[in-house]
Amino acid sequence: MKHPEHSSFLKDSFKLKVLGLDDLDQVFPAVEHFFGETQDWDYLTFDPEKAKRRLLDSVEYGYARVVAGFDQEDTLSGFAIVTYDDNFTVEKIGLVYAIYVLPEYRRTALPRQLIDGAETVAKFDGAVNLHAHALNHLPRGGKSFLNLLSKRGFVPYAGGACKRL
């Protein structure tokens, strides 16, 4: 199997790509939009430079992967950040740390494809479970996101959902 970081594919008009260090600049404006929409952050100050440095370091050292979706014009349409944890377990656990679809691409196949891409990457990287926060910090996003996860085979738990890979 080819490593997901070196492949992309076009499906339902969206191309998914696992971004490397050289590609991450494409996602930073969308990360700012994500934090701008989150309901948990209106009492915190978002630091774009700190977020950029943290994401770059996490990808560089293998603690995170960024799965990005692009439309037919190669415009970034959304992203999912997958992080890993094995602090208390022998097995590696994946976590969909953030998923964000730009407003004009919502209610398309892209959210499903990003979850599928996150699952593929996590499995390739050796994770045995993939967890996702149902609310993902977005207003009104929790119920529809939990429904999406359920359709993808995730089992709900308090605050999120999990899937054995």
PDB file of C-alpha atoms in Angstrom:
ATOM      1  CA  MET A   1       0.000   0.000   0.000  1.00  0.00           C
ATOM      2  CA  LYS A   2       1.281   3.430  -0.901  1.00  0.00           C
ATOM      3  CA  HIS A   3       1.649   5.767   2.081  1.00  0.00           C
ATOM      4  CA  PRO A   4      -1.355   8.116   2.228  1.00  0.00           C
ATOM      5  CA  GLU A   5       0.904  11.163   2.463  1.00  0.00           C
ATOM      6  CA  HIS A   6       2.081  10.538  -1.083  1.00  0.00           C
ATOM      7  CA  SER A   7      -1.261   9.924  -2.685  1.00  0.00           C
ATOM      8  CA  SER A   8      -4.418  11.768  -3.475  1.00  0.00           C
ATOM      9  CA  PHE A   9      -7.589  10.786  -5.237  1.00  0.00           C
ATOM     10  CA  LEU A  10     -10.598  12.416  -6.818  1.00  0.00           C
ATOM     11  CA  LYS A  11     -14.007  11.193  -5.717  1.00  0.00           C
ATOM     12  CA  ASP A  12     -17.364  12.946  -5.925  1.00  0.00           C
ATOM     13  CA  SER A  13     -15.585  16.078  -7.215  1.00  0.00           C
ATOM     14  CA  PHE A  14     -13.235  16.302  -4.201  1.00  0.00           C
ATOM     15  CA  LYS A  15      -9.583  15.369  -4.051  1.00  0.00           C
ATOM     16  CA  LEU A  16      -8.233  14.266  -0.681  1.00  0.00           C
ATOM     17  CA  LYS A  17      -4.593  14.704   0.179  1.00  0.00           C
ATOM     18  CA  VAL A  18      -2.564  14.121   3.332  1.00  0.00           C
ATOM     19  CA  LEU A  19      -0.554  17.317   3.630  1.00  0.00           C
ATOM     20  CA  GLY A  20       3.172  17.272   4.212  1.00  0.00           C
ATOM     21  CA  LEU A  21       5.149  20.065   5.840  1.00  0.00           C
ATOM     22  CA  ASP A  22       5.535  21.923   2.560  1.00  0.00           C
ATOM     23  CA  ASP A  23       1.780  21.897   1.955  1.00  0.00           C
ATOM     24  CA  LEU A  24       0.493  23.042   5.356  1.00  0.00           C
ATOM     25  CA  ASP A  25       0.366  26.738   4.403  1.00  0.00           C
ATOM     26  CA  GLN A  26      -2.731  25.886   2.362  1.00  0.00           C
ATOM     27  CA  VAL A  27      -4.685  24.925   5.481  1.00  0.00           C
ATOM     28  CA  PHE A  28      -3.806  27.749   7.905  1.00  0.00           C
ATOM     29  CA  PRO A  29      -6.476  30.223   6.688  1.00  0.00           C
ATOM     30  CA  ALA A  30      -9.123  27.490   7.132  1.00  0.00           C
ATOM     31  CA  VAL A  31      -7.790  26.747  10.633  1.00  0.00           C
ATOM     32  CA  GLU A  32      -8.431  30.404  11.481  1.00  0.00           C
ATOM     33  CA  HIS A  33     -11.995  30.084  10.115  1.00  0.00           C
ATOM     34  CA  PHE A  34     -12.486  26.952  12.232  1.00  0.00           C
ATOM     35  CA  PHE A  35     -11.490  28.751  15.424  1.00  0.00           C
ATOM     36  CA  GLY A  36     -13.561  31.761  14.412  1.00  0.00           C
ATOM     37  CA  GLU A  37     -16.683  29.573  14.287  1.00  0.00           C
ATOM     38  CA  THR A  38     -16.106  27.599  17.470  1.00  0.00           C
ATOM     39  CA  GLN A  39     -18.332  28.391  20.398  1.00  0.00           C
ATOM     40  CA  ASP A  40     -15.771  27.391  23.019  1.00  0.00           C
ATOM     41  CA  TRP A  41     -13.245  29.988  21.969  1.00  0.00           C
ATOM     42  CA  ASP A  42     -15.123  33.258  22.347  1.00  0.00           C
ATOM     43  CA  TYR A  43     -13.472  33.729  25.749  1.00  0.00           C
ATOM     44  CA  LEU A  44      -9.975  32.785  24.516  1.00  0.00           C
ATOM     45  CA  THR A  45      -7.624  34.581  22.154  1.00  0.00           C
ATOM     46  CA  PHE A  46      -6.628  32.573  19.103  1.00  0.00           C
ATOM     47  CA  ASP A  47      -2.928  32.889  18.259  1.00  0.00           C
ATOM     48  CA  PRO A  48      -2.417  32.062  14.565  1.00  0.00           C
ATOM     49  CA  GLU A  49       1.380  31.928  14.844  1.00  0.00           C
ATOM     50  CA  LYS A  50       1.266  29.568  17.809  1.00  0.00           C
ATOM     51  CA  ALA A  51      -1.324  27.382  16.035  1.00  0.00           C
ATOM     52  CA  LYS A  52       0.839  27.293  12.909  1.00  0.00           C
ATOM     53  CA  ARG A  53       3.980  26.347  14.856  1.00  0.00           C
ATOM     54  CA  ARG A  54       2.140  23.667  16.847  1.00  0.00           C
ATOM     55  CA  LEU A  55       0.644  22.101  13.728  1.00  0.00           C
ATOM     56  CA  LEU A  56       3.964  22.178  11.872  1.00  0.00           C
ATOM     57  CA  ASP A  57       5.752  20.534  14.817  1.00  0.00           C
ATOM     58  CA  SER A  58       3.015  17.922  15.253  1.00  0.00           C
ATOM     59  CA  VAL A  59       3.141  16.912  11.585  1.00  0.00           C
ATOM     60  CA  GLU A  60       6.941  16.986  11.483  1.00  0.00           C
ATOM     61  CA  TYR A  61       7.297  14.660  14.476  1.00  0.00           C
ATOM     62  CA  GLY A  62       4.424  12.340  13.498  1.00  0.00           C
ATOM     63  CA  TYR A  63       1.986  13.322  16.255  1.00  0.00           C
ATOM     64  CA  ALA A  64      -0.584  14.523  13.727  1.00  0.00           C
ATOM     65  CA  ARG A  65      -1.640  14.280  10.115  1.00  0.00           C
ATOM     66  CA  VAL A  66      -3.753  16.724   8.142  1.00  0.00           C
ATOM     67  CA  VAL A  67      -6.173  15.282   5.599  1.00  0.00           C
ATOM     68  CA  ALA A  68      -7.333  18.064   3.278  1.00  0.00           C
ATOM     69  CA  GLY A  69     -10.104  18.137   0.708  1.00  0.00           C
ATOM     70  CA  PHE A  70      -9.853  20.162  -2.502  1.00  0.00           C
ATOM     71  CA  ASP A  71     -12.537  20.909  -5.080  1.00  0.00           C
ATOM     72  CA  GLN A  72     -12.128  20.563  -8.853  1.00  0.00           C
ATOM     73  CA  GLU A  73     -10.400  23.953  -9.037  1.00  0.00           C
ATOM     74  CA  ASP A  74      -7.891  22.771  -6.400  1.00  0.00           C
ATOM     75  CA  THR A  75      -9.362  25.112  -3.786  1.00  0.00           C
ATOM     76  CA  LEU A  76      -9.122  23.930  -0.190  1.00  0.00           C
ATOM     77  CA  SER A  77     -12.628  22.884   0.849  1.00  0.00           C
ATOM     78  CA  GLY A  78     -12.040  21.388   4.287  1.00  0.00           C
ATOM     79  CA  PHE A  79      -9.668  19.472   6.511  1.00  0.00           C
ATOM     80  CA  ALA A  80      -9.426  16.903   9.280  1.00  0.00           C
ATOM     81  CA  ILE A  81      -6.577  16.831  11.778  1.00  0.00           C
ATOM     82  CA  VAL A  82      -5.801  13.381  13.151  1.00  0.00           C
ATOM     83  CA  THR A  83      -3.649  13.179  16.276  1.00  0.00           C
ATOM     84  CA  TYR A  84      -2.300  10.140  18.111  1.00  0.00           C
ATOM     85  CA  ASP A  85      -2.068   9.057  21.726  1.00  0.00           C
ATOM     86  CA  ASP A  86      -0.415   6.066  23.343  1.00  0.00           C
ATOM     87  CA  ASN A  87       0.330   7.571  26.751  1.00  0.00           C
ATOM     88  CA  PHE A  88      -1.509   4.912  28.750  1.00  0.00           C
ATOM     89  CA  THR A  89      -1.847   2.070  26.270  1.00  0.00           C
ATOM     90  CA  VAL A  90       0.375  -0.242  24.287  1.00  0.00           C
ATOM     91  CA  GLU A  91      -1.751   0.401  21.218  1.00  0.00           C
ATOM     92  CA  LYS A  92      -1.852   3.695  19.371  1.00  0.00           C
ATOM     93  CA  ILE A  93      -5.177   5.543  19.484  1.00  0.00           C
ATOM     94  CA  GLY A  94      -6.203   8.032  16.796  1.00  0.00           C
ATOM     95  CA  LEU A  95      -8.289  11.121  17.474  1.00  0.00           C
ATOM     96  CA  VAL A  96     -10.031  13.357  14.966  1.00  0.00           C
ATOM     97  CA  TYR A  97      -8.801  16.463  16.759  1.00  0.00           C
ATOM     98  CA  ALA A  98     -10.580  18.831  14.408  1.00  0.00           C
ATOM     99  CA  ILE A  99     -12.663  18.578  11.284  1.00  0.00           C
ATOM    100  CA  TYR A 100     -13.771  21.630   9.370  1.00  0.00           C
ATOM    101  CA  VAL A 101     -15.594  22.071   6.089  1.00  0.00           C
ATOM    102  CA  LEU A 102     -15.848  25.558   4.635  1.00  0.00           C
ATOM    103  CA  PRO A 103     -19.502  26.730   4.607  1.00  0.00           C
ATOM    104  CA  GLU A 104     -19.969  26.504   0.838  1.00  0.00           C
ATOM    105  CA  TYR A 105     -18.919  22.812   0.867  1.00  0.00           C
ATOM    106  CA  ARG A 106     -21.132  21.672   3.734  1.00  0.00           C
ATOM    107  CA  ARG A 107     -23.926  19.224   2.927  1.00  0.00           C
ATOM    108  CA  THR A 108     -21.741  17.623   0.259  1.00  0.00           C
ATOM    109  CA  ALA A 109     -19.833  14.329   0.245  1.00  0.00           C
ATOM    110  CA  LEU A 110     -16.742  16.064   1.660  1.00  0.00           C
ATOM    111  CA  PRO A 111     -17.381  15.575   5.422  1.00  0.00           C
ATOM    112  CA  ARG A 112     -17.876  11.829   4.862  1.00  0.00           C
ATOM    113  CA  GLN A 113     -14.759  11.668   2.724  1.00  0.00           C
ATOM    114  CA  LEU A 114     -12.696  13.507   5.343  1.00  0.00           C
ATOM    115  CA  ILE A 115     -13.786  11.011   8.020  1.00  0.00           C
ATOM    116  CA  ASP A 116     -12.963   8.118   5.676  1.00  0.00           C
ATOM    117  CA  GLY A 117      -9.594   9.713   4.929  1.00  0.00           C
ATOM    118  CA  ALA A 118      -8.879  10.214   8.633  1.00  0.00           C
ATOM    119  CA  GLU A 119      -9.710   6.562   9.242  1.00  0.00           C
ATOM    120  CA  THR A 120      -7.413   5.408   6.417  1.00  0.00           C
ATOM    121  CA  VAL A 121      -4.508   7.507   7.667  1.00  0.00           C
ATOM    122  CA  ALA A 122      -4.971   6.449  11.297  1.00  0.00           C
ATOM    123  CA  LYS A 123      -5.091   2.783  10.314  1.00  0.00           C
ATOM    124  CA  PHE A 124      -2.004   3.169   8.118  1.00  0.00           C
ATOM    125  CA  ASP A 125      -0.153   4.822  11.007  1.00  0.00           C
ATOM    126  CA  GLY A 126      -0.931   1.872  13.292  1.00  0.00           C
ATOM    127  CA  ALA A 127      -3.855   3.187  15.329  1.00  0.00           C
ATOM    128  CA  VAL A 128      -6.291   0.525  16.550  1.00  0.00           C
ATOM    129  CA  ASN A 129      -9.131   2.919  17.442  1.00  0.00           C
ATOM    130  CA  LEU A 130     -10.259   6.238  16.040  1.00  0.00           C
ATOM    131  CA  HIS A 131     -12.129   8.618  18.341  1.00  0.00           C
ATOM    132  CA  ALA A 132     -13.967  11.795  17.377  1.00  0.00           C
ATOM    133  CA  HIS A 133     -15.576  14.481  19.517  1.00  0.00           C
ATOM    134  CA  ALA A 134     -19.206  14.722  18.512  1.00  0.00           C
ATOM    135  CA  LEU A 135     -19.518  18.439  19.138  1.00  0.00           C
ATOM    136  CA  ASN A 136     -16.160  19.347  17.601  1.00  0.00           C
ATOM    137  CA  HIS A 137     -16.664  22.806  19.178  1.00  0.00           C
ATOM    138  CA  LEU A 138     -19.010  23.969  16.426  1.00  0.00           C
ATOM    139  CA  PRO A 139     -22.484  25.339  17.147  1.00  0.00           C
ATOM    140  CA  ARG A 140     -25.243  23.037  15.839  1.00  0.00           C
ATOM    141  CA  GLY A 141     -22.571  20.665  14.540  1.00  0.00           C
ATOM    142  CA  GLY A 142     -22.817  17.992  17.197  1.00  0.00           C
ATOM    143  CA  LYS A 143     -25.950  16.129  16.172  1.00  0.00           C
ATOM    144  CA  SER A 144     -25.231  16.061  12.438  1.00  0.00           C
ATOM    145  CA  PHE A 145     -21.592  15.127  13.058  1.00  0.00           C
ATOM    146  CA  LEU A 146     -22.627  12.298  15.389  1.00  0.00           C
ATOM    147  CA  ASN A 147     -25.065  11.070  12.707  1.00  0.00           C
ATOM    148  CA  LEU A 148     -22.266  11.126  10.138  1.00  0.00           C
ATOM    149  CA  LEU A 149     -19.975   9.168  12.460  1.00  0.00           C
ATOM    150  CA  SER A 150     -22.712   6.637  13.174  1.00  0.00           C
ATOM    151  CA  LYS A 151     -23.212   6.056   9.435  1.00  0.00           C
ATOM    152  CA  ARG A 152     -19.451   5.483   9.123  1.00  0.00           C
ATOM    153  CA  GLY A 153     -19.555   2.721  11.765  1.00  0.00           C
ATOM    154  CA  PHE A 154     -18.564   4.715  14.859  1.00  0.00           C
ATOM    155  CA  VAL A 155     -20.151   3.823  18.201  1.00  0.00           C
ATOM    156  CA  PRO A 156     -21.342   6.801  20.277  1.00  0.00           C
ATOM    157  CA  TYR A 157     -20.082   7.447  23.801  1.00  0.00           C
ATOM    158  CA  ALA A 158     -20.448  10.456  26.086  1.00  0.00           C
ATOM    159  CA  GLY A 159     -19.154  13.432  24.129  1.00  0.00           C
ATOM    160  CA  GLY A 160     -18.111  11.575  21.006  1.00  0.00           C
ATOM    161  CA  ALA A 161     -17.830   8.350  19.062  1.00  0.00           C
ATOM    162  CA  CYS A 162     -15.245   5.626  18.553  1.00  0.00           C
ATOM    163  CA  LYS A 163     -14.459   3.058  15.882  1.00  0.00           C
ATOM    164  CA  ARG A 164     -12.221   0.023  16.102  1.00  0.00           C
ATOM    165  CA  LEU A 165      -9.938   0.014  13.053  1.00  0.00           C
TER     166      LEU A 165
END
